[in-house]
Tab-separated table of C-alpha atoms and ligand atoms in Angstrom:
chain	number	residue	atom	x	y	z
A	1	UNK	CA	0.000	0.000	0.000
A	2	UNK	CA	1.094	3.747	-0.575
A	3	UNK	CA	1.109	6.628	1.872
A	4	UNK	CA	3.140	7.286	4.974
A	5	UNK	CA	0.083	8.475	6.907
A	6	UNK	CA	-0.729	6.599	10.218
A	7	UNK	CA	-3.552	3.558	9.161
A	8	UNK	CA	-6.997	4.544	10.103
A	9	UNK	CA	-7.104	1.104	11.765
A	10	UNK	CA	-3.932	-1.221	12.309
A	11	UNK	CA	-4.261	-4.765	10.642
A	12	UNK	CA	-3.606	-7.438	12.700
A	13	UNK	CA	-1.127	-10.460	12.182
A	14	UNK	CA	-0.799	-8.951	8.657
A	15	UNK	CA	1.931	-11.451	8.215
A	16	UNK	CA	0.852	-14.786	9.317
A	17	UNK	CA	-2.433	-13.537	7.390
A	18	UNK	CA	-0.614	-12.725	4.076
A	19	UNK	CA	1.679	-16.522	4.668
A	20	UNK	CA	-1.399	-18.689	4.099
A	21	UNK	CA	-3.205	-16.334	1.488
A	22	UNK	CA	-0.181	-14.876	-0.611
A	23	UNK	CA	-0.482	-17.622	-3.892
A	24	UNK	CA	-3.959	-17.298	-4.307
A	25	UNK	CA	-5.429	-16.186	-7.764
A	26	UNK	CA	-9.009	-14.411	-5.956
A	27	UNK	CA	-9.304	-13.453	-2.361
A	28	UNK	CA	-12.744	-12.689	-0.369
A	29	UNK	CA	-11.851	-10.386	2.440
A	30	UNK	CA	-15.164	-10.867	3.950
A	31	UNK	CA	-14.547	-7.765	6.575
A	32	UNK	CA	-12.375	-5.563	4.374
A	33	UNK	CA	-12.596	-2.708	7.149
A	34	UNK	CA	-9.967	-0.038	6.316
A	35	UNK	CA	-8.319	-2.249	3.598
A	36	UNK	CA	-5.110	-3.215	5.722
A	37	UNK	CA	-4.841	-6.730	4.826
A	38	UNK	CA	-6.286	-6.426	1.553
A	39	UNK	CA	-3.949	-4.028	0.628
A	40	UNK	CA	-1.464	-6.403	2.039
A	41	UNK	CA	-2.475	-9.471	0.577
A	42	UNK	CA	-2.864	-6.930	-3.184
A	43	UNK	CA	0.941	-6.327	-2.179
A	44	UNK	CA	1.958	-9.818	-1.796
A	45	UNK	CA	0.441	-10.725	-5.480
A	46	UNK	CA	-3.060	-11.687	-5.022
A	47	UNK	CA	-4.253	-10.906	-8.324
A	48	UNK	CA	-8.419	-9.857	-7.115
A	49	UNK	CA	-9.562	-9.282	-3.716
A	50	UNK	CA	-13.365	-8.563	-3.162
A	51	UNK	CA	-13.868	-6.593	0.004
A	52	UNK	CA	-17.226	-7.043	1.701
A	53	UNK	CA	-18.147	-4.950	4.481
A	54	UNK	CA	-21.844	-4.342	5.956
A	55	UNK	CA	-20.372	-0.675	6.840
A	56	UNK	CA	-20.754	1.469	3.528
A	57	UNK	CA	-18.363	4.416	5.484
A	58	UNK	CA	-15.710	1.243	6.109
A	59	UNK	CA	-16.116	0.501	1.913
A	60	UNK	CA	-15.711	4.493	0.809
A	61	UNK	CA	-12.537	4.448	2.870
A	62	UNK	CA	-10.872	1.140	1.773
A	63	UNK	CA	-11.975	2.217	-1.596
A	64	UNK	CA	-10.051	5.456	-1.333
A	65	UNK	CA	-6.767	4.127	0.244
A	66	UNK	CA	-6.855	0.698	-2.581
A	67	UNK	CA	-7.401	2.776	-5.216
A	68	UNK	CA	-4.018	2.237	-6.761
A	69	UNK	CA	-5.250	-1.041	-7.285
A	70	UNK	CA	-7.326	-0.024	-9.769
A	71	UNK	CA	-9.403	-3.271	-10.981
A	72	UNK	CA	-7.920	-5.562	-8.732
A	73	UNK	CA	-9.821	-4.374	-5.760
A	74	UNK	CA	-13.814	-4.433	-6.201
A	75	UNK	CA	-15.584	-2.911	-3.029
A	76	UNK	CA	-18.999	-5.021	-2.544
A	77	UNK	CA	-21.580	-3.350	0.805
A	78	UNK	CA	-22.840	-6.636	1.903
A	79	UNK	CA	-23.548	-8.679	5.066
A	80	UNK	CA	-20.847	-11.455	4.773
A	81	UNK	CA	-23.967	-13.694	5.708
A	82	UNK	CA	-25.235	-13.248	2.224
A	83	UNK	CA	-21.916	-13.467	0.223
A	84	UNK	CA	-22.869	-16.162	-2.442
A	85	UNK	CA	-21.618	-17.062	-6.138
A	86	UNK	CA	-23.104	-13.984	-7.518
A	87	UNK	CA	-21.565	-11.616	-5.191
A	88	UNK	CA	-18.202	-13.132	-4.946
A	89	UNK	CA	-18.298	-13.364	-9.027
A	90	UNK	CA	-17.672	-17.470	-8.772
A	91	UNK	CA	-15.398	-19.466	-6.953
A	92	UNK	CA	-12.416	-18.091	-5.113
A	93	UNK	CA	-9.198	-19.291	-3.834
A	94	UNK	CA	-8.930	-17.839	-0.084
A	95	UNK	CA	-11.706	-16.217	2.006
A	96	UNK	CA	-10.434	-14.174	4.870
A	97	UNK	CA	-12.533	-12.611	8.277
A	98	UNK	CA	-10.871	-10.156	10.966
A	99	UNK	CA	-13.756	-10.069	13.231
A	100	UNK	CA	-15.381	-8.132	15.245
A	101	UNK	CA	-14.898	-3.586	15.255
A	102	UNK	CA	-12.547	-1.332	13.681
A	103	UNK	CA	-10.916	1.368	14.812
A	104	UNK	CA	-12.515	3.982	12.559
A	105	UNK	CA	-16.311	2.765	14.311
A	106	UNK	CA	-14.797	2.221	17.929
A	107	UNK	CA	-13.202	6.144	17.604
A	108	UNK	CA	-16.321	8.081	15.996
A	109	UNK	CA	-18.532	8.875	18.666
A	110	UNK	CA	-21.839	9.190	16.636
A	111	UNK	CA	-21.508	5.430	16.017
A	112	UNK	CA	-22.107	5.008	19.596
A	113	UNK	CA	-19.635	2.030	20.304
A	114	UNK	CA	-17.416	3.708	22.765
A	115	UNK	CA	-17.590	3.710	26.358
A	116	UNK	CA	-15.249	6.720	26.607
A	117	UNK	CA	-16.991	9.175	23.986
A	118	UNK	CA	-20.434	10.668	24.241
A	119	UNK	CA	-22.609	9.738	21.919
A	120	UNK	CA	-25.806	8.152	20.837
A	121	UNK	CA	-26.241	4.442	22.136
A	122	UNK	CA	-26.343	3.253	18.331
A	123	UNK	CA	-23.506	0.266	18.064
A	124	UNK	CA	-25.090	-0.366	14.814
A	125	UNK	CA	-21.759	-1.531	11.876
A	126	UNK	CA	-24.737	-1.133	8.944
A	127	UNK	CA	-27.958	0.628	9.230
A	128	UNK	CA	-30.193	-2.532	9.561
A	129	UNK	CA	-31.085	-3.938	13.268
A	130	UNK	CA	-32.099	-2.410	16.709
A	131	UNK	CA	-29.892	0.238	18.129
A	132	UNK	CA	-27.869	-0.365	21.500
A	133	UNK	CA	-30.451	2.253	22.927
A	134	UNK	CA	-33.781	0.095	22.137
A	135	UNK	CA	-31.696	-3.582	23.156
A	136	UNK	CA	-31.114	-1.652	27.050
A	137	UNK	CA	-34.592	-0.086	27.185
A	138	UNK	CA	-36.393	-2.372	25.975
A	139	UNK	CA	-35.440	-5.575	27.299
A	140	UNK	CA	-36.262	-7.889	29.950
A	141	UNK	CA	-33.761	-7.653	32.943
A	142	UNK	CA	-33.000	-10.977	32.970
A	143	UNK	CA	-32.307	-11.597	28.985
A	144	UNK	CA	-30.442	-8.095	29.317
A	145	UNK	CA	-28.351	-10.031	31.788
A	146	UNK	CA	-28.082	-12.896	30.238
A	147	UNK	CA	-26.710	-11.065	27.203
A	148	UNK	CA	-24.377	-9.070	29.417
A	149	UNK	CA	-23.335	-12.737	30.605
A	150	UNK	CA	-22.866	-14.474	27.348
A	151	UNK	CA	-21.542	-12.093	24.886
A	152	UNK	CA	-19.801	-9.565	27.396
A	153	UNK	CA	-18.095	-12.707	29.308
A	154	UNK	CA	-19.328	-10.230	31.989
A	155	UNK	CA	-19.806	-12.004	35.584
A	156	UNK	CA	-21.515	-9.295	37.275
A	157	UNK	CA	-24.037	-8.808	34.746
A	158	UNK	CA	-27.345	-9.571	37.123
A	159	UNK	CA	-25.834	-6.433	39.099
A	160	UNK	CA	-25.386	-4.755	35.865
A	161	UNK	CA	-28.867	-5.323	34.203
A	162	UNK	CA	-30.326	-4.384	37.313
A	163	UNK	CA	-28.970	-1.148	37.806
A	164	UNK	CA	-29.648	-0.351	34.133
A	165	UNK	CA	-33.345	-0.958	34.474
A	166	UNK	CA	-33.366	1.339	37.104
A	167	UNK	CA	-32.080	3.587	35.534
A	168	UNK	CA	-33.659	3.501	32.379
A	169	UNK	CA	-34.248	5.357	29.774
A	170	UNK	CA	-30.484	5.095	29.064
A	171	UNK	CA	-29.972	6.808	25.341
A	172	UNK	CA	-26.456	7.992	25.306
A	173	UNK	CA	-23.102	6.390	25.717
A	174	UNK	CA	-21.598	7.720	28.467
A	175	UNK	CA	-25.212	7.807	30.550
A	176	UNK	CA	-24.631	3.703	30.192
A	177	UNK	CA	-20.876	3.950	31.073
A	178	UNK	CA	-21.757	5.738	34.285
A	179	UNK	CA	-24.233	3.253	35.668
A	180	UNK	CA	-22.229	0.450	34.735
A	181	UNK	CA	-19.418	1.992	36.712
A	182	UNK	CA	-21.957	3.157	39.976
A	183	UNK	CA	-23.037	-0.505	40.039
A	184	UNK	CA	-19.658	-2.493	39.606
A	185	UNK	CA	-17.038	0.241	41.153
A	186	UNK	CA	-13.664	1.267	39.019
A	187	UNK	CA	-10.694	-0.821	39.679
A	188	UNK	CA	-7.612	1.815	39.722
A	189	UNK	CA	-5.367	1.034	36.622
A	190	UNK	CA	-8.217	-1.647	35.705
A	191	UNK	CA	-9.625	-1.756	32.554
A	192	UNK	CA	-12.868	0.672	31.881
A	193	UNK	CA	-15.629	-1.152	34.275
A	194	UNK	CA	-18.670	-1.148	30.794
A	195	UNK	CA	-15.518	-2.497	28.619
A	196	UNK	CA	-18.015	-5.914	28.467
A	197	UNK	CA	-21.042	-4.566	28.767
A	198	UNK	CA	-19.993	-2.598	25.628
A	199	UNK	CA	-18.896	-5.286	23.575
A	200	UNK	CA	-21.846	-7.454	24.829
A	201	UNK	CA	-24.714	-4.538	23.299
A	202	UNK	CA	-22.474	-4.553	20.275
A	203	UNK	CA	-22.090	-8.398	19.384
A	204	UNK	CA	-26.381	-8.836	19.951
A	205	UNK	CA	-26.940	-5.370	17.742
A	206	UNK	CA	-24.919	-7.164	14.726
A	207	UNK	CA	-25.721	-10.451	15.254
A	208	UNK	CA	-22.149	-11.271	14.762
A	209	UNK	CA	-22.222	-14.429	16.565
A	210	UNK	CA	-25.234	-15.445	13.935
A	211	UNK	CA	-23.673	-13.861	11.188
A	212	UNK	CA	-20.278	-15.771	11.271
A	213	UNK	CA	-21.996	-19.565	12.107
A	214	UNK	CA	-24.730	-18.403	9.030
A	215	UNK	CA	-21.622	-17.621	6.632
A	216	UNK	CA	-18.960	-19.941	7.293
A	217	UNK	CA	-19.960	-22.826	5.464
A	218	UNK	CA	-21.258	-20.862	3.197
A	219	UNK	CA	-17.406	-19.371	2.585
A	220	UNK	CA	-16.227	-23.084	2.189
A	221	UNK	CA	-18.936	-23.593	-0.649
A	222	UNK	CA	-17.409	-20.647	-2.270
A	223	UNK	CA	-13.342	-22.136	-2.355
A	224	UNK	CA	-12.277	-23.547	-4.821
A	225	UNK	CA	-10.215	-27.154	-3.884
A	226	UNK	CA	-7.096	-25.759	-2.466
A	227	UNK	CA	-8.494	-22.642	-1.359
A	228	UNK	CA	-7.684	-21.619	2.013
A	229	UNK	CA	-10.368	-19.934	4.464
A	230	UNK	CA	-8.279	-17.859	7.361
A	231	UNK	CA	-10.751	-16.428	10.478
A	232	UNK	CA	-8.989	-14.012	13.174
A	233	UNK	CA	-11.234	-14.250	16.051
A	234	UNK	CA	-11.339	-11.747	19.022
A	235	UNK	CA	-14.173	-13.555	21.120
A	236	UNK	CA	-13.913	-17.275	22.313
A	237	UNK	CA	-17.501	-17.349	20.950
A	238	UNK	CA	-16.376	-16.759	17.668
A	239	UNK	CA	-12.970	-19.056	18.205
A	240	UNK	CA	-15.543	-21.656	18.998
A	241	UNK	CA	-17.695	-21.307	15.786
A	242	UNK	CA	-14.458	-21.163	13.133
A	243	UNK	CA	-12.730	-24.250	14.875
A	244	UNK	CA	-15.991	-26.706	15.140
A	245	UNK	CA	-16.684	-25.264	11.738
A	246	UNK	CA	-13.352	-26.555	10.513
A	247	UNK	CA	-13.172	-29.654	12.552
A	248	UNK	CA	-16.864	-30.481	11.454
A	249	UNK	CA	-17.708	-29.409	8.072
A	250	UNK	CA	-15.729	-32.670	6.537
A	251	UNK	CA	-14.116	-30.445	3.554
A	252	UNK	CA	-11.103	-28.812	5.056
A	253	UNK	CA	-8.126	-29.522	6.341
A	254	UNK	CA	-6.641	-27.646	8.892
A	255	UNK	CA	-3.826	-25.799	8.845
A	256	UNK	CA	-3.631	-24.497	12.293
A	257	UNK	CA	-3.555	-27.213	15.151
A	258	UNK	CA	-3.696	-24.519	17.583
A	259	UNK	CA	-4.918	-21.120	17.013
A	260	UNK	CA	-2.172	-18.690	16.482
A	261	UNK	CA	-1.819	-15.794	18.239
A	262	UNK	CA	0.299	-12.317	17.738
A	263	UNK	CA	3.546	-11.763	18.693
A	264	UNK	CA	4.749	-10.114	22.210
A	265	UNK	CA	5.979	-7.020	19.934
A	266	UNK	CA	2.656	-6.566	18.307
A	267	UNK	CA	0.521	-6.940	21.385
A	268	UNK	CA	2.692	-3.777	22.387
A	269	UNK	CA	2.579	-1.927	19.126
A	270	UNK	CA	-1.123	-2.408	18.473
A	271	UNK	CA	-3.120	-3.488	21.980
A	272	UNK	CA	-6.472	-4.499	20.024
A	273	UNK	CA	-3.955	-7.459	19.148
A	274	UNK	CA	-4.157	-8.336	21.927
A	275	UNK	CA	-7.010	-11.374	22.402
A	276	UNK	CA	-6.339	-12.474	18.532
A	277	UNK	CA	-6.721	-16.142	17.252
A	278	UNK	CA	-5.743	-16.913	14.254
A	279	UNK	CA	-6.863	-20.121	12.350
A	280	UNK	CA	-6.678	-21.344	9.246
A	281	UNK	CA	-8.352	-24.240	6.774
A	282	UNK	CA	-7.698	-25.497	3.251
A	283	UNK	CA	-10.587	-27.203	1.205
A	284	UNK	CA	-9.329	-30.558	-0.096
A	285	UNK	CA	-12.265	-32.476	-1.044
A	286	UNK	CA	-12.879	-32.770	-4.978
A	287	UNK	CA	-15.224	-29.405	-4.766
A	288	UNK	CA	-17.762	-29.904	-7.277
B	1	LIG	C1	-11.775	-5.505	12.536
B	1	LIG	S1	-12.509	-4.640	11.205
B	1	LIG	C2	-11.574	-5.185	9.811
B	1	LIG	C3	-10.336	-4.376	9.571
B	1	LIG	C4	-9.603	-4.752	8.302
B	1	LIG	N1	-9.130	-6.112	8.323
B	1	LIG	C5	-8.453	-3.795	8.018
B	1	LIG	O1	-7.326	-4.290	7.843
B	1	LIG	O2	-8.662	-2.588	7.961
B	1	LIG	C6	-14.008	-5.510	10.966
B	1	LIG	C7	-14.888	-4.968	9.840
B	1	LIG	O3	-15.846	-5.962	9.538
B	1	LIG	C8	-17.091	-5.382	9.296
B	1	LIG	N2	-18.085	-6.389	9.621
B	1	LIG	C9	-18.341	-6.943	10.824
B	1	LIG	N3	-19.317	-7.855	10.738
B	1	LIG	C10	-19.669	-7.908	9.423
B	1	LIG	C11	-20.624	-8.683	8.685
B	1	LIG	N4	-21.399	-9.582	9.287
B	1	LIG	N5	-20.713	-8.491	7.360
B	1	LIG	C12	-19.904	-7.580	6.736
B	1	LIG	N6	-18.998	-6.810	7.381
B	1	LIG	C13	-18.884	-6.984	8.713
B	1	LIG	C14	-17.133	-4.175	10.202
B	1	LIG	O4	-18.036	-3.198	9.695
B	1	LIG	C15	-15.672	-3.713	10.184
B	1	LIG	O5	-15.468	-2.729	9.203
């Protein structure tokens, strides 16, 4: 890629990423975000990469910063849940997913997904779906919990939901942040106390734990035999879906006994490294 600015949003494992990918003819990054690995894996010789992303402001920028790509990098707005044939443009040799937020939605505070910036409790990557706002007001204390529980990985979320029906109506992000933070306490140096009550309203307003189990096998339909499928996963959820999906689907081969994860040295550089997995599959029945 050209330009010497800072990244809008640092790619992660860029090179383990671009080691399994690099030979391939056709590439589907299925979350193309800011464009860092597909500009990588255009820079390592992938002839075509297809970057889906549900978040049209995500597409205009990758779009802008791959433009020297010319016809080798074809933007496509889409849920990767509905990537088929058609949308891909036929059968492709690697399929890649970095999961989960980018930088550019986590640091604009209209989007509504950070617990540090005021803003509107939206959380929403494309414009379809319930905002953040109607999940916390309208909900049922206990499933609020129990989403707290399950996607946040959040054990005092009973305290949590019950503080935020109490307080309710909650429709900004910082009114959220601050009852999270009255009803669990700050821990000095600890990290922000509605860190997983954050991610927890963001993972239900996107489905994301839906979307990825809905398009997985669908992205091993779409390889061609050989093709590689590479998931970087930044919720054990979501670990959990790409390796039963690999061990399970009878197709793929896989490349990654254990999930790799990023170096010390990139941890430190880039600290949203930090709870990566990396694995990665390789279709080798005779695809039809
Ligand atoms: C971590 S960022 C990807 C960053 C990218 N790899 C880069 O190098 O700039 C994840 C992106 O995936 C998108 N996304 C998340 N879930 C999606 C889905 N189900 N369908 C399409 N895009 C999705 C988000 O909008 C976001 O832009």
């Amino acid at each position: 890629m050209t330009g010497n600015e800072a990244p809008p949003h640092e790619p992660v494992m860029v090179a383990e990423v671009t080691g399994y990918l690099r030979d391939r003819k056709t590439v589907i990054d299925m979350t193309v975000g800011a464009g860092g690995h597909a500009g990588a894996l255009l820079d390592a010789g992938v002839d075509l990469v297809v970057g889906i992303d549900r978040d049209p402001s995500a597409l205009a920028l990758a779009g802008r910063r791959l433009e020297t790509f010319g016809e080798r990098f074809r933007p496509v707005a889409s849920r990767f849940s509905e990537v088929d044939e058609d949308v891909a443009g036929g059968r492709v040799d690697g399929v890649l997913y970095d999961l989960g937020v980018s930088s550019m939605q986590l640091d604009e505070p209209d989007r509504g997904f950070g617990y540090r910036l005021e803003g509107p409790l939206d959380m929403r990557m494309g414009g379809e779906g319930p905002t953040a706002a109607e999940l916390v007001n309208g909900l049922a204390e206990e499933d609020l919990a129990n989403l707290i529980f399950e996607f946040g990985q959040e054990h005092r979320s009973r305290r949590i939901a019950r503080a935020i029906v109490r307080a309710r109506p909650l429709d900004t992000t910082d009114a959220l942040a601050r009852v999270v933070a009255g009803a669990v306490g700050r821990r000095p140096g600890g990290p922000h106390p509605a860190r997983r009550t954050f991610q927890a309203l963001r993972i239900a307003v996107n489905r994301e734990i839906e979307e990825l189990a809905a398009s997985l096998p669908q992205a091993v339909d779409l390889l061609a035999p050989g093709g590689r499928v590479v998931v970087i996963a930044y919720h054990s959820l979501e670990d959990r879906i790409a390796k039963r999906t690999f061990r399970e689907d009878g197709r793929l081969a896989i490349l990654t006994k254990k999930p790799l994860r990023p170096s010390q040295a990139e941890v430190a550089a880039n600290p949203r490294a930090r709870s990566a997995k990396l694995r990665a599959a390789e279709r080798v029945d005779e695809a039809a």
